[in-house]
Amino acid sequence: MTTVNINSISKDDLPWIIEYESDKCQLCGRCVAACSFGAIKVDVQKRKKVQAISNEEGFQIDEAQKAIPVIRQVIDANNFCRGCGICTKVCPNNAINVTRNRTEIFGTRYRAKTAQSVKRGGRSNLHTEGRTLDKIKVGRISQMTDPSLDATRHTFDLRTNLGRVVSADNLDFDVENGELKEKQNESLPVNTSIYPIMFSDMSIGALSPRMWEAIAIATAYLNEVKNIPIRMATGEGGIPDKLLRSKYLKYMILQIASGHFGWNRIINSMPYMIENPAGILIKIGQGAKPGDGGLLMAEKNVKLIQEIRGVPKADLLSPPNHQGLYSIEESVQKMFLSMNCAFRFKVPVAIKVAASSTSVSVYNNLLRDPYNIVGGFFIDGLQGGTGAAHEISLNHTGHPIVSKLRDCYLAAVHQGKQGQIPIFAGGGVGMNGNLAADTFKMICLGASGVFVGKLILQIAGCVGNDFGKCNGCNTGKCPIGITTQNPKLMQRLDVDRVAENIVNYITATDIELKKLLAPVGNSTLPVGRSDALVCVDKNVAERLNIQYVC
Amino acid sequence: MCRIGSIKSKKYIHPSKVLKLMRSQQKGHDNSGFAFIMQDLGGIFENYKDLPILSMAVTDEGMKYAEDLLHKIGFVRVFQYNLEVCPDSSLKIETMPNYVFEVFQYPKNYKNSSLEEKENLLLDTRLKLRKHLEQNEEGFVYSFYPDVISLKEIGDPNDIGTYFNLWSEEVNLRAKIITAQCRQNTNYDIVRYAAHPFFLQGYTTLTNGENTFYEKNKLMQQKLHRGYIGFESDSQCFLYTLHYVHKILKWPLKYYKHVLTPLSYEEIQKRDNKNVLERIKVSLQNLEINGPNTTIGVLPDGTMFNVIDSKKLRPTVVCKDGDIVVMTSEVTGANEILPTRDISKDIYTNERELVVVDNDLNIQRIAQ
């Protein structure tokens, strides 16, 4: 008898337990083939088979040792089951299933065994706060004194502004024959009207090229066919030359993050661009892992990515901050100015920061920028998703987005500059699937718009959730083909279907937004109209300065 | 809902005219107040065109404070008119002890000052006076400006007319422009300051409806100008936006419409002046309204106009007969005082226009 090896990882240490019923299994092998994490394998099981055989003398007991083929869970610190459930999906006989192991010991075992921090993708898996946005209702309904609108028949102007807005007294128009005229040679910052929902910055690299392409196709379709001027942020790492030189560039917001990946290609393409991009987004931080730079594991850094980014095969770790920037003022002078210059002041240049206790001071400072070149303030809350991060960052760092958005908006009100640097908020927006409701509430609290990422992946078929399911985006083994660079796994994603689903979802969201605008009697976006909201939680109501109701 | 009305006339008219204009517009149980502003004054004030007139309703203490304050600043009173009242216990009215219109000479050191400097002095004085009266509950100061008197009171409009003997033309109050409302702020606290018309430095507005973007308007306006205060009514926002657009920014009146109800982004792209319109839309996004509202306004030069929201279409009718133009929210009022007019020429302002009446009573419809 062998000694029990107490210190090895055992099956009941793993985060997900495979439940397998061999009597139902027809041994087709689909589950093993489909499991991208290598978390199950075909094995044999020694079985003692006892049977009674009748003969002329009565009966005889036959005992045989047999090797039965079975499916077995791999017990390994790297190839462990993430609970994605693909095996269940493909099993024709319902012979295999996964269940969450409630012991939650795996992280401890993993660290003890590997001396590594736990990494994964997805969102925070800690649920300590309850969801603020769900405690807020659209409570100011037009009744009698003010007729509600008809969501179906009225026209609505669902556009917001991206770009630095100057105060009216700085517009300095000339009056000629009773008409206002823009002064010649007067250069005011660029403003662009866009849809108040934006596809968040997810890079080619974090996403498979097919997933990224599906979002880009959906973006183009929504703009060109559905008349919904939605914009897509590219994420760090650049985009293909072909897109840079196409007319569709006008729907893309190019990101420059601390690694500056992809910008060599962007700069080289500039002479050939036939359209300006929709914006430039300087990424300082992201809500899912604030204070941490981008992380693309070598497993995902395949040839295509290496080409786009101009890098060798290696882990790509963007620094936590932009090297060479030491202050807000300096960032304005260096990055904002150079980006504005590069695109001849025709493209709004915005900044994305992780929500933090310090966000208001950053925003206050930017509002006072005398050059008027900060075109947008993107704040990302702690419930944002990511392709790869240390779990400790995901679960234990960050700042909720709702109060931070409100604080920033009210700081602008205090300066009398609300709307001058439009605030776009993200990080958990739409995480319960109700993008329209979340968007509307955030707008009423002061956002000019929202950005959304993880939800788009879920629309594409992402099986992960915020209760530990899958979250394997960092591994490059996404079973759906969304966050992988593996050519075989990528093939699982039907680009056209995904694009269609995204278009459908946004179309439905557009209808639902109108269903919220109509009862409060507004045909344009109620940015900062917090009196339209009420809150069933007294503390939240007090914090956000909205009406408490019960 | 507020009923609002205004009369612009080539000849001086008596306030009984607006009482008649508004009486037929009374609706149901809501006869909660009456307020009017007279501009371009005749009658007893005709000889004081350039001198500021203080309009207030105050206690004796308030009156004394006001006189002391103005004296201290250097104003010299040249004429005072106290409204004669006809008390009767059957009248439904909440009264103040004194209703005063006082005409002042500017302080000596303002002899050579510009109009703007004088306007600033008048505004600062009124704000100071208002603050003190409010804190001590000693009264209400409605306007302090040349060629303008204001009166606001709580009660039944008919009774208010009777109390101040305004039904009779014996009282020699006359003006070429009178704006009026026959309601108080019934949906909220009844506060005299909440009654239209609202007045600031020559600009007057009356608005009915619900300003659903009140919060946005207010948060923006209270940082724009020291005179933008009070906000007892969400309709005050319409006055401050008018003052800001026309007086501070010095934009032509037609852009007031572009600020209140900007065109959609899509529509703007089709316009030759799209750059200007887009700038206005984004820079003044917080002054946008989303209805339902109709606003009647008067500019310092006597121009009267009407503009409505672009979605819910609160009605106003503009009627003309001879030397009188009437703008009012219910046509019954116009029928009362202009019964023989050609009703086929009545104008019901649409959602994308501004209707303007100049001092020769030419009516212009300016399409947005």
PDB file of C-alpha atoms in Angstrom, chain A residues 135-335:
ATOM      1  CA  LYS A 135     -30.579  49.833  -6.589  1.00  0.00           C
ATOM      2  CA  ILE A 136     -31.319  52.862  -8.729  1.00  0.00           C
ATOM      3  CA  LYS A 137     -34.623  53.173 -10.550  1.00  0.00           C
ATOM      4  CA  VAL A 138     -35.818  55.581 -13.168  1.00  0.00           C
ATOM      5  CA  GLY A 139     -38.378  57.096 -10.866  1.00  0.00           C
ATOM      6  CA  ARG A 140     -39.297  60.457 -12.294  1.00  0.00           C
ATOM      7  CA  ILE A 141     -42.005  59.473 -14.710  1.00  0.00           C
ATOM      8  CA  SER A 142     -43.896  62.139 -16.599  1.00  0.00           C
ATOM      9  CA  GLN A 143     -47.489  62.119 -15.449  1.00  0.00           C
ATOM     10  CA  MET A 144     -50.002  64.850 -16.223  1.00  0.00           C
ATOM     11  CA  THR A 145     -47.830  67.939 -15.800  1.00  0.00           C
ATOM     12  CA  ASP A 146     -45.528  66.712 -18.513  1.00  0.00           C
ATOM     13  CA  PRO A 147     -46.610  64.150 -21.069  1.00  0.00           C
ATOM     14  CA  SER A 148     -44.446  61.115 -21.581  1.00  0.00           C
ATOM     15  CA  LEU A 149     -43.193  60.625 -25.091  1.00  0.00           C
ATOM     16  CA  ASP A 150     -44.031  57.753 -27.360  1.00  0.00           C
ATOM     17  CA  ALA A 151     -40.957  55.564 -27.580  1.00  0.00           C
ATOM     18  CA  THR A 152     -42.045  54.100 -30.881  1.00  0.00           C
ATOM     19  CA  ARG A 153     -43.300  57.129 -32.752  1.00  0.00           C
ATOM     20  CA  HIS A 154     -41.282  60.063 -31.494  1.00  0.00           C
ATOM     21  CA  THR A 155     -37.851  60.806 -32.849  1.00  0.00           C
ATOM     22  CA  PHE A 156     -34.957  60.815 -30.435  1.00  0.00           C
ATOM     23  CA  ASP A 157     -31.522  62.377 -30.720  1.00  0.00           C
ATOM     24  CA  LEU A 158     -29.370  59.694 -29.150  1.00  0.00           C
ATOM     25  CA  ARG A 159     -26.037  61.339 -29.753  1.00  0.00           C
ATOM     26  CA  THR A 160     -23.370  62.516 -27.445  1.00  0.00           C
ATOM     27  CA  ASN A 161     -20.211  64.478 -27.911  1.00  0.00           C
ATOM     28  CA  LEU A 162     -16.620  63.312 -27.936  1.00  0.00           C
ATOM     29  CA  GLY A 163     -14.128  66.148 -27.920  1.00  0.00           C
ATOM     30  CA  ARG A 164     -13.240  69.140 -25.779  1.00  0.00           C
ATOM     31  CA  VAL A 165     -16.067  71.598 -25.449  1.00  0.00           C
ATOM     32  CA  VAL A 166     -15.254  75.232 -24.881  1.00  0.00           C
ATOM     33  CA  SER A 167     -17.531  77.475 -22.889  1.00  0.00           C
ATOM     34  CA  ALA A 168     -19.908  79.566 -24.955  1.00  0.00           C
ATOM     35  CA  ASP A 169     -18.120  82.798 -24.111  1.00  0.00           C
ATOM     36  CA  ASN A 170     -14.988  81.347 -25.674  1.00  0.00           C
ATOM     37  CA  LEU A 171     -16.709  80.580 -28.963  1.00  0.00           C
ATOM     38  CA  ASP A 172     -16.147  84.202 -29.878  1.00  0.00           C
ATOM     39  CA  PHE A 173     -18.330  84.262 -32.986  1.00  0.00           C
ATOM     40  CA  ASP A 174     -18.634  87.249 -35.283  1.00  0.00           C
ATOM     41  CA  VAL A 175     -22.096  88.599 -35.958  1.00  0.00           C
ATOM     42  CA  GLU A 176     -22.697  89.360 -39.639  1.00  0.00           C
ATOM     43  CA  ASN A 177     -26.148  90.410 -40.847  1.00  0.00           C
ATOM     44  CA  GLY A 178     -27.789  88.840 -37.857  1.00  0.00           C
ATOM     45  CA  GLU A 179     -25.931  85.551 -38.311  1.00  0.00           C
ATOM     46  CA  LEU A 180     -23.208  84.057 -36.160  1.00  0.00           C
ATOM     47  CA  LYS A 181     -20.048  83.266 -38.084  1.00  0.00           C
ATOM     48  CA  GLU A 182     -17.011  81.335 -37.008  1.00  0.00           C
ATOM     49  CA  LYS A 183     -14.005  83.593 -36.946  1.00  0.00           C
ATOM     50  CA  GLN A 184     -11.504  82.942 -39.697  1.00  0.00           C
ATOM     51  CA  ASN A 185      -8.361  81.167 -38.552  1.00  0.00           C
ATOM     52  CA  GLU A 186      -9.974  80.499 -35.243  1.00  0.00           C
ATOM     53  CA  SER A 187      -9.110  76.981 -34.237  1.00  0.00           C
ATOM     54  CA  LEU A 188     -11.495  75.525 -31.727  1.00  0.00           C
ATOM     55  CA  PRO A 189     -11.120  71.956 -30.498  1.00  0.00           C
ATOM     56  CA  VAL A 190     -12.826  69.303 -32.561  1.00  0.00           C
ATOM     57  CA  ASN A 191     -16.205  67.932 -31.449  1.00  0.00           C
ATOM     58  CA  THR A 192     -17.728  64.779 -32.840  1.00  0.00           C
ATOM     59  CA  SER A 193     -21.214  63.426 -32.326  1.00  0.00           C
ATOM     60  CA  ILE A 194     -21.307  59.737 -31.544  1.00  0.00           C
ATOM     61  CA  TYR A 195     -23.544  57.108 -29.990  1.00  0.00           C
ATOM     62  CA  PRO A 196     -23.384  57.160 -26.189  1.00  0.00           C
ATOM     63  CA  ILE A 197     -22.289  53.530 -26.061  1.00  0.00           C
ATOM     64  CA  MET A 198     -18.813  52.592 -27.174  1.00  0.00           C
ATOM     65  CA  PHE A 199     -17.123  49.247 -27.661  1.00  0.00           C
ATOM     66  CA  SER A 200     -14.382  49.177 -25.105  1.00  0.00           C
ATOM     67  CA  ASP A 201     -10.726  48.877 -25.888  1.00  0.00           C
ATOM     68  CA  MET A 202      -9.839  45.222 -26.343  1.00  0.00           C
ATOM     69  CA  SER A 203      -6.738  44.550 -28.369  1.00  0.00           C
ATOM     70  CA  ILE A 204      -5.968  42.149 -31.144  1.00  0.00           C
ATOM     71  CA  GLY A 205      -3.912  39.916 -28.979  1.00  0.00           C
ATOM     72  CA  ALA A 206      -6.171  39.879 -25.984  1.00  0.00           C
ATOM     73  CA  LEU A 207      -8.881  38.947 -28.481  1.00  0.00           C
ATOM     74  CA  SER A 208      -8.501  36.571 -31.350  1.00  0.00           C
ATOM     75  CA  PRO A 209      -8.308  38.296 -34.718  1.00  0.00           C
ATOM     76  CA  ARG A 210     -11.678  36.742 -35.564  1.00  0.00           C
ATOM     77  CA  MET A 211     -13.379  38.149 -32.471  1.00  0.00           C
ATOM     78  CA  TRP A 212     -11.842  41.563 -33.024  1.00  0.00           C
ATOM     79  CA  GLU A 213     -12.895  41.448 -36.638  1.00  0.00           C
ATOM     80  CA  ALA A 214     -16.458  40.564 -35.641  1.00  0.00           C
ATOM     81  CA  ILE A 215     -16.668  43.676 -33.422  1.00  0.00           C
ATOM     82  CA  ALA A 216     -15.188  45.782 -36.205  1.00  0.00           C
ATOM     83  CA  ILE A 217     -17.715  44.406 -38.692  1.00  0.00           C
ATOM     84  CA  ALA A 218     -20.546  45.077 -36.267  1.00  0.00           C
ATOM     85  CA  THR A 219     -19.259  48.613 -35.742  1.00  0.00           C
ATOM     86  CA  ALA A 220     -19.179  49.296 -39.463  1.00  0.00           C
ATOM     87  CA  TYR A 221     -22.615  47.759 -39.980  1.00  0.00           C
ATOM     88  CA  LEU A 222     -24.199  49.714 -37.137  1.00  0.00           C
ATOM     89  CA  ASN A 223     -22.796  52.927 -38.601  1.00  0.00           C
ATOM     90  CA  GLU A 224     -23.384  52.333 -42.269  1.00  0.00           C
ATOM     91  CA  VAL A 225     -26.637  50.428 -42.234  1.00  0.00           C
ATOM     92  CA  LYS A 226     -28.370  50.969 -38.896  1.00  0.00           C
ATOM     93  CA  ASN A 227     -27.483  54.664 -38.542  1.00  0.00           C
ATOM     94  CA  ILE A 228     -26.146  54.065 -35.047  1.00  0.00           C
ATOM     95  CA  PRO A 229     -22.830  55.946 -34.898  1.00  0.00           C
ATOM     96  CA  ILE A 230     -21.141  53.665 -32.430  1.00  0.00           C
ATOM     97  CA  ARG A 231     -17.386  53.774 -32.016  1.00  0.00           C
ATOM     98  CA  MET A 232     -14.932  50.999 -31.308  1.00  0.00           C
ATOM     99  CA  ALA A 233     -11.773  51.499 -29.278  1.00  0.00           C
ATOM    100  CA  THR A 234      -8.958  49.376 -30.597  1.00  0.00           C
ATOM    101  CA  GLY A 235      -7.104  48.464 -27.450  1.00  0.00           C
ATOM    102  CA  GLU A 236      -3.350  48.582 -27.236  1.00  0.00           C
ATOM    103  CA  GLY A 237      -1.293  47.027 -29.936  1.00  0.00           C
ATOM    104  CA  GLY A 238      -2.380  48.593 -33.178  1.00  0.00           C
ATOM    105  CA  ILE A 239      -4.598  47.367 -35.932  1.00  0.00           C
ATOM    106  CA  PRO A 240      -4.037  45.938 -39.399  1.00  0.00           C
ATOM    107  CA  ASP A 241      -2.653  48.197 -42.134  1.00  0.00           C
ATOM    108  CA  LYS A 242      -5.629  47.497 -44.305  1.00  0.00           C
ATOM    109  CA  LEU A 243      -8.006  48.954 -41.743  1.00  0.00           C
ATOM    110  CA  LEU A 244      -5.726  51.896 -41.044  1.00  0.00           C
ATOM    111  CA  ARG A 245      -5.897  52.797 -44.712  1.00  0.00           C
ATOM    112  CA  SER A 246      -9.611  52.157 -45.167  1.00  0.00           C
ATOM    113  CA  LYS A 247     -12.636  54.396 -44.847  1.00  0.00           C
ATOM    114  CA  TYR A 248     -13.702  52.445 -41.777  1.00  0.00           C
ATOM    115  CA  LEU A 249     -10.900  53.980 -39.750  1.00  0.00           C
ATOM    116  CA  LYS A 250     -13.318  56.802 -38.969  1.00  0.00           C
ATOM    117  CA  TYR A 251     -15.198  54.482 -36.629  1.00  0.00           C
ATOM    118  CA  MET A 252     -12.116  53.419 -34.682  1.00  0.00           C
ATOM    119  CA  ILE A 253     -10.608  55.031 -31.621  1.00  0.00           C
ATOM    120  CA  LEU A 254      -6.912  54.226 -31.657  1.00  0.00           C
ATOM    121  CA  GLN A 255      -5.354  53.506 -28.321  1.00  0.00           C
ATOM    122  CA  ILE A 256      -1.903  54.349 -27.133  1.00  0.00           C
ATOM    123  CA  ALA A 257      -1.014  52.579 -23.915  1.00  0.00           C
ATOM    124  CA  SER A 258       2.150  52.469 -21.901  1.00  0.00           C
ATOM    125  CA  GLY A 259       3.753  49.825 -24.104  1.00  0.00           C
ATOM    126  CA  HIS A 260       3.162  51.972 -27.201  1.00  0.00           C
ATOM    127  CA  PHE A 261       2.665  48.704 -29.056  1.00  0.00           C
ATOM    128  CA  GLY A 262       1.513  49.055 -32.625  1.00  0.00           C
ATOM    129  CA  TRP A 263       2.281  52.730 -33.025  1.00  0.00           C
ATOM    130  CA  ASN A 264       5.166  52.213 -35.392  1.00  0.00           C
ATOM    131  CA  ARG A 265       2.689  50.729 -37.834  1.00  0.00           C
ATOM    132  CA  ILE A 266       0.108  53.429 -37.182  1.00  0.00           C
ATOM    133  CA  ILE A 267       2.612  56.213 -37.776  1.00  0.00           C
ATOM    134  CA  ASN A 268       3.877  54.587 -40.944  1.00  0.00           C
ATOM    135  CA  SER A 269       0.327  54.360 -42.205  1.00  0.00           C
ATOM    136  CA  MET A 270      -0.539  57.969 -41.536  1.00  0.00           C
ATOM    137  CA  PRO A 271       0.417  59.286 -44.968  1.00  0.00           C
ATOM    138  CA  TYR A 272      -1.912  56.725 -46.492  1.00  0.00           C
ATOM    139  CA  MET A 273      -4.927  57.286 -44.253  1.00  0.00           C
ATOM    140  CA  ILE A 274      -7.979  58.394 -46.186  1.00  0.00           C
ATOM    141  CA  GLU A 275      -9.986  59.078 -43.043  1.00  0.00           C
ATOM    142  CA  ASN A 276      -9.102  60.309 -39.613  1.00  0.00           C
ATOM    143  CA  PRO A 277      -9.681  57.913 -36.754  1.00  0.00           C
ATOM    144  CA  ALA A 278     -12.650  58.674 -34.498  1.00  0.00           C
ATOM    145  CA  GLY A 279     -10.360  59.497 -31.639  1.00  0.00           C
ATOM    146  CA  ILE A 280      -7.162  58.739 -29.824  1.00  0.00           C
ATOM    147  CA  LEU A 281      -7.375  57.169 -26.392  1.00  0.00           C
ATOM    148  CA  ILE A 282      -4.370  57.528 -24.136  1.00  0.00           C
ATOM    149  CA  LYS A 283      -4.658  54.654 -21.729  1.00  0.00           C
ATOM    150  CA  ILE A 284      -3.189  55.340 -18.343  1.00  0.00           C
ATOM    151  CA  GLY A 285      -4.956  52.566 -16.494  1.00  0.00           C
ATOM    152  CA  GLN A 286      -7.856  50.162 -16.505  1.00  0.00           C
ATOM    153  CA  GLY A 287     -10.386  49.384 -13.847  1.00  0.00           C
ATOM    154  CA  ALA A 288      -9.926  45.620 -13.667  1.00  0.00           C
ATOM    155  CA  LYS A 289      -6.287  45.929 -12.673  1.00  0.00           C
ATOM    156  CA  PRO A 290      -5.565  49.522 -11.761  1.00  0.00           C
ATOM    157  CA  GLY A 291      -1.942  50.423 -11.418  1.00  0.00           C
ATOM    158  CA  ASP A 292      -0.977  47.500 -13.586  1.00  0.00           C
ATOM    159  CA  GLY A 293       0.044  47.523 -17.207  1.00  0.00           C
ATOM    160  CA  GLY A 294      -1.229  45.405 -20.063  1.00  0.00           C
ATOM    161  CA  LEU A 295      -0.307  41.749 -19.993  1.00  0.00           C
ATOM    162  CA  LEU A 296      -0.173  39.527 -23.040  1.00  0.00           C
ATOM    163  CA  MET A 297       1.218  36.139 -22.243  1.00  0.00           C
ATOM    164  CA  ALA A 298       3.719  34.670 -24.706  1.00  0.00           C
ATOM    165  CA  GLU A 299       1.243  31.885 -25.429  1.00  0.00           C
ATOM    166  CA  LYS A 300      -0.972  34.436 -27.148  1.00  0.00           C
ATOM    167  CA  ASN A 301       1.794  36.408 -28.796  1.00  0.00           C
ATOM    168  CA  VAL A 302       1.622  34.591 -32.099  1.00  0.00           C
ATOM    169  CA  LYS A 303       3.126  35.590 -35.420  1.00  0.00           C
ATOM    170  CA  LEU A 304       0.293  37.880 -36.472  1.00  0.00           C
ATOM    171  CA  ILE A 305       0.441  39.748 -33.173  1.00  0.00           C
ATOM    172  CA  GLN A 306       4.200  39.996 -33.382  1.00  0.00           C
ATOM    173  CA  GLU A 307       3.839  41.581 -36.807  1.00  0.00           C
ATOM    174  CA  ILE A 308       1.176  44.084 -35.829  1.00  0.00           C
ATOM    175  CA  ARG A 309       2.958  45.095 -32.679  1.00  0.00           C
ATOM    176  CA  GLY A 310       6.495  44.771 -34.007  1.00  0.00           C
ATOM    177  CA  VAL A 311       7.680  42.573 -31.164  1.00  0.00           C
ATOM    178  CA  PRO A 312       9.365  39.200 -30.695  1.00  0.00           C
ATOM    179  CA  LYS A 313       7.741  36.146 -29.173  1.00  0.00           C
ATOM    180  CA  ALA A 314       7.705  36.930 -25.476  1.00  0.00           C
ATOM    181  CA  ASP A 315       5.408  37.915 -22.634  1.00  0.00           C
ATOM    182  CA  LEU A 316       4.343  41.472 -23.394  1.00  0.00           C
ATOM    183  CA  LEU A 317       4.145  43.413 -20.216  1.00  0.00           C
ATOM    184  CA  SER A 318       3.204  47.044 -20.652  1.00  0.00           C
ATOM    185  CA  PRO A 319       4.590  49.184 -17.863  1.00  0.00           C
ATOM    186  CA  PRO A 320       2.156  50.390 -15.232  1.00  0.00           C
ATOM    187  CA  ASN A 321       2.583  53.959 -16.380  1.00  0.00           C
ATOM    188  CA  HIS A 322       3.747  55.934 -19.370  1.00  0.00           C
ATOM    189  CA  GLN A 323       7.480  56.231 -18.976  1.00  0.00           C
ATOM    190  CA  GLY A 324       8.532  59.829 -19.089  1.00  0.00           C
ATOM    191  CA  LEU A 325       5.311  61.276 -17.745  1.00  0.00           C
ATOM    192  CA  TYR A 326       5.630  62.627 -14.283  1.00  0.00           C
ATOM    193  CA  SER A 327       2.617  64.861 -13.898  1.00  0.00           C
ATOM    194  CA  ILE A 328      -0.796  65.622 -15.291  1.00  0.00           C
ATOM    195  CA  GLU A 329       0.423  68.901 -16.710  1.00  0.00           C
ATOM    196  CA  GLU A 330       3.288  67.143 -18.424  1.00  0.00           C
ATOM    197  CA  SER A 331       0.984  64.562 -19.913  1.00  0.00           C
ATOM    198  CA  VAL A 332      -1.113  67.361 -21.337  1.00  0.00           C
ATOM    199  CA  GLN A 333       1.887  69.044 -22.837  1.00  0.00           C
ATOM    200  CA  LYS A 334       3.595  65.943 -24.136  1.00  0.00           C
ATOM    201  CA  MET A 335       1.081  63.279 -25.037  1.00  0.00           C
TER     202      MET A 335
END
